[in-house]
C-alpha atoms as one frame of an Amber mdcrd trajectory, in Angstrom:
protein
  11.467  31.961   8.370  14.349  31.604   5.923  14.566  34.242   3.268  15.085
  34.106  -0.462  14.848  30.823  -2.331  15.643  28.428   0.510  11.993  27.443
   0.996  11.051  26.501  -2.592  14.328  24.662  -3.139  13.912  22.921   0.226
  10.354  21.867  -0.537  11.402  20.379  -3.877  14.292  18.557  -2.173  11.920
  17.153   0.452   9.337  16.014  -2.105  12.111  14.355  -4.121  12.545  11.859
  -1.272   9.100  10.328  -1.905   8.639   7.318  -4.153   6.128   7.635  -6.948
   3.288   5.270  -6.105  -0.372   5.452  -7.126  -2.006   8.230  -5.195   1.128
   9.651  -3.558   0.884  13.040  -5.241  -2.840  13.364  -4.619  -2.397  12.383
  -0.977   0.321  14.994  -0.464  -1.758  17.719  -2.092  -4.757  16.836   0.075
  -2.903  17.437   3.339  -3.670  20.430   5.540  -0.880  23.050   5.427   0.604
  22.384   8.870   0.282  18.610   8.431   2.223  18.812   5.167   4.871  20.951
   6.851   5.409  18.385   9.626   5.459  15.510   7.149   8.233  17.156   5.152
  10.159  17.691   8.380   9.867  13.981   9.231  11.183  13.010   5.805  14.589
  14.192   6.923  14.340  12.356  10.235  13.952   9.165   8.203  16.888  10.115
   5.994  18.972  10.770   9.123  18.350   7.165  10.186  19.281   5.806   6.750
  22.223   8.001   5.675  22.973  10.494   8.429  25.806  12.372   6.754  23.732
  13.184   3.674  20.808  14.373   5.815  23.215  16.537   7.815  24.910  17.994
   4.734  21.474  18.764   3.273  20.492  20.752   6.400  20.321  24.179   4.685
  17.443  22.777   2.641  15.363  21.475   5.545  16.451  22.869   8.917  13.883
  25.675   8.572  11.134  23.042   8.752  11.822  22.682  12.473  10.230  26.039
  13.274   6.562  26.506  14.118   5.112  27.938  10.902   2.681  30.797  10.676
  -0.434  30.142   8.564   1.077  32.193   5.742   4.348  30.240   5.847   2.522
  26.908   5.814   0.421  28.028   2.850   3.562  28.973   0.940   4.869  25.424
   1.363   1.532  24.089   0.097   1.747  26.333  -2.974   5.241  25.117  -3.860
   4.201  21.516  -3.261   1.228  21.780  -5.594   3.297  23.495  -8.287   6.065
  20.876  -8.103   3.723  17.893  -8.123   1.566  19.346 -10.900   4.755  19.757
 -12.953   5.471  16.024 -12.587   8.315  16.105 -10.068   7.696  12.577  -8.774
   7.965  11.140 -12.290  11.560  12.390 -12.293  12.598  11.790  -8.699  10.293
   9.055  -7.419  10.769   6.276  -9.965  11.609   2.844  -8.568  14.533   2.538
 -11.008  17.454   4.663  -9.837  18.650   5.020 -13.421  15.442   6.857 -14.239
  15.992   9.158 -11.270  19.520   9.874 -12.508  18.184  11.294 -15.757  17.313
  14.679 -14.269  18.412  17.283 -11.754  15.292  19.250 -10.777  17.103  20.972
  -7.900  19.629  22.388 -10.325  16.855  23.738 -12.523  14.988  25.252  -9.572
  18.097  26.834  -8.080  19.171  28.294 -11.422  15.690  29.587 -12.231  15.045
  31.262  -8.888  18.472  32.749  -8.283  19.031  36.211  -9.683  21.520  36.815
 -12.460  23.619  38.933 -10.110  23.766  36.177  -7.487  24.775  33.624 -10.104
  27.522  35.895 -11.369  28.771  36.567  -7.841  29.190  32.823  -7.246  30.416
  32.188 -10.809  27.489  29.784 -11.260  26.791  28.332 -14.666  24.402  25.408
 -15.020  25.872  22.642 -17.176  23.284  21.315 -19.673  22.573  17.616 -19.185
  23.771  16.763 -22.698  27.142  18.395 -22.026  27.421  16.685 -18.631  26.732
  13.302 -20.198  29.341  13.876 -22.927  31.949  14.875 -20.346  31.087  11.780
 -18.288  31.650   9.507 -21.294  34.983  11.177 -22.037  36.046  10.905 -18.381
  35.031   7.286 -17.809  35.810   5.916 -21.258  34.045   3.053 -22.978  34.990
   0.529 -20.294  34.820   2.235 -16.869  36.695   0.790 -13.934  34.672  -1.324
 -11.522  35.265   1.283  -8.826  37.096   4.522  -8.245  36.775   8.056  -7.001
  35.298  10.954  -8.937  35.724  14.443  -7.554  33.932  17.601  -8.690  35.253
  20.617  -6.743  32.796  23.063  -8.336  29.829  20.736  -8.530  26.880  23.108
  -8.445  24.056  20.705  -7.619  25.993  17.676  -8.842  25.052  17.480 -12.526
  28.398  16.078 -13.713  28.408  13.463 -10.959  24.841  12.533 -11.912  25.920
  11.936 -15.494  28.992   9.956 -14.423  26.947   7.718 -12.115  24.422   7.112
 -14.865  27.156   6.291 -17.369  28.839   3.876 -14.938  25.538   2.123 -14.280
  24.771   1.777 -17.987  28.193   0.144 -18.366  27.192  -2.452 -15.771  29.174
  -1.014 -12.881  27.895  -0.867  -9.310  27.488   2.821  -8.508  27.790   2.076
  -4.784  31.431   0.964  -5.150  32.527   4.429  -6.309  33.390   7.396  -4.134
  31.505  10.476  -5.320  32.923  13.754  -4.025  31.051  17.005  -4.647  31.797
  20.514  -3.426  30.403  23.958  -3.995  31.061  27.298  -2.335  27.334  28.038
  -2.222  25.615  26.386   0.787  22.337  25.761  -1.056  24.120  24.156  -3.998
  26.238  21.972  -1.701  23.135  20.950   0.250  21.446  20.114  -3.053  24.351
  17.785  -3.851  23.607  15.878  -0.649  19.888  15.725  -1.390  20.558  14.613
  -4.946  22.921  11.898  -3.720  19.920  10.411  -1.916  17.610  10.772  -4.907
  20.168   9.335  -7.322  21.110   6.502  -4.924  24.839   7.149  -5.122  25.510
   4.825  -2.214  27.476   5.017   1.043  30.689   6.582  -0.285  29.572  10.152
  -0.898  31.468  13.248   0.209  29.939  16.724   0.172  31.868  19.893   0.905
  31.010  23.546   1.057  34.290  25.369   0.622  36.209  27.754  -1.578  38.619
  25.361  -3.273  41.197  28.119  -3.737  41.356  28.531   0.040  40.614  24.948
   1.082  41.866  22.664  -1.692  41.884  19.672   0.668  38.131  19.849   1.293
  37.640  16.086   0.705  39.701  15.334   3.830  37.517  17.726   5.825  34.395
  16.056   4.435  35.701  12.602   5.387  36.298  13.784   8.954  32.811  15.291
   9.090  31.312  12.049   7.804  33.125  10.026  10.454  31.915  12.382  13.195
  28.319  12.318  11.957  28.304   8.534  11.706  29.723   8.237  15.213  27.008
  10.539  16.555  24.411   8.510  14.670  25.720   5.260  16.169  25.526   6.715
  19.679  21.975   7.915  19.163  20.861   4.566  17.748  22.482   2.739  20.663
  20.759   5.059  23.149  17.393   4.540  21.420  17.791   0.757  21.537  18.773
   0.857  25.189  15.713   2.959  26.045  13.468   0.613  24.058  14.868  -2.353
  25.976  14.384  -0.588  29.298  10.814   0.235  28.361  10.093  -3.455  27.717
  11.584  -4.397  31.092   9.505  -1.765  32.863   6.319  -2.908  31.124   6.798
  -6.543  32.113   5.796  -9.600  30.082   2.776  -9.281  27.822  -0.284 -11.371
  28.763  -0.546 -14.640  26.882  -3.589 -15.452  24.780  -6.436 -16.477  27.039
  -4.731 -15.194  30.190  -7.197 -13.640  32.589  -6.861  -9.949  33.204  -5.761
  -8.958  36.729  -8.541  -8.005  39.114  -9.535  -4.369  39.017  -9.213  -4.006
  42.765 -11.293  -4.586  45.903 -12.248  -7.817  47.697 -15.177 -10.145  47.379
């Protein structure tokens, strides 16, 4: 079982992938502990199908879900789930309108709250208030943002400045999906949160996430682009293999009986 704050942050990241629909929260809280655990694991399998690089970059938040949990571990996931849903998480992260989802960064708040002061100082972490992030976004983009472009945040934390920039671009009538959003942080959980947030905030297909010390690896965006290409290639191979197996299965099963077609005899002779 992962130690420290990986589990609560990972649970919040997993829950943030659900849309807010009537009864969703109640249904999640009614699940048995191990059933909830497996459901959260499958969330990331779905995300792998949709945007494989973001699911892969978010792995530190969810790879621990692949283990067989003990009863105590499963109950801890239930406790975090209930606390997050009772606090109204899905109202922030599950809205149908992506602009509403871009108004908040719950992962940033959770990570900052749970991490010790010493750990934050060691990583030089300082959470940027949303009001400050939004002001910086307006100053960066100007009153009439370009229709597309690339915004890079080498010390992104959980992506708060990128969140504000995407929101500002959308309010100005720009298509967020035409921009390249590049986020990096030296802390693996923060970098993984950037990837998870990119899904929640619907930043589109042109996202880069790095986990590097920019003083040592200043060209981290190039590394992230190579990683993305490799992940997408692996994804394409796996999808092709799955389709080939599905086709083979149909061939092996033979044609389906038509309506009204008699069933084959069960065996024996008259």
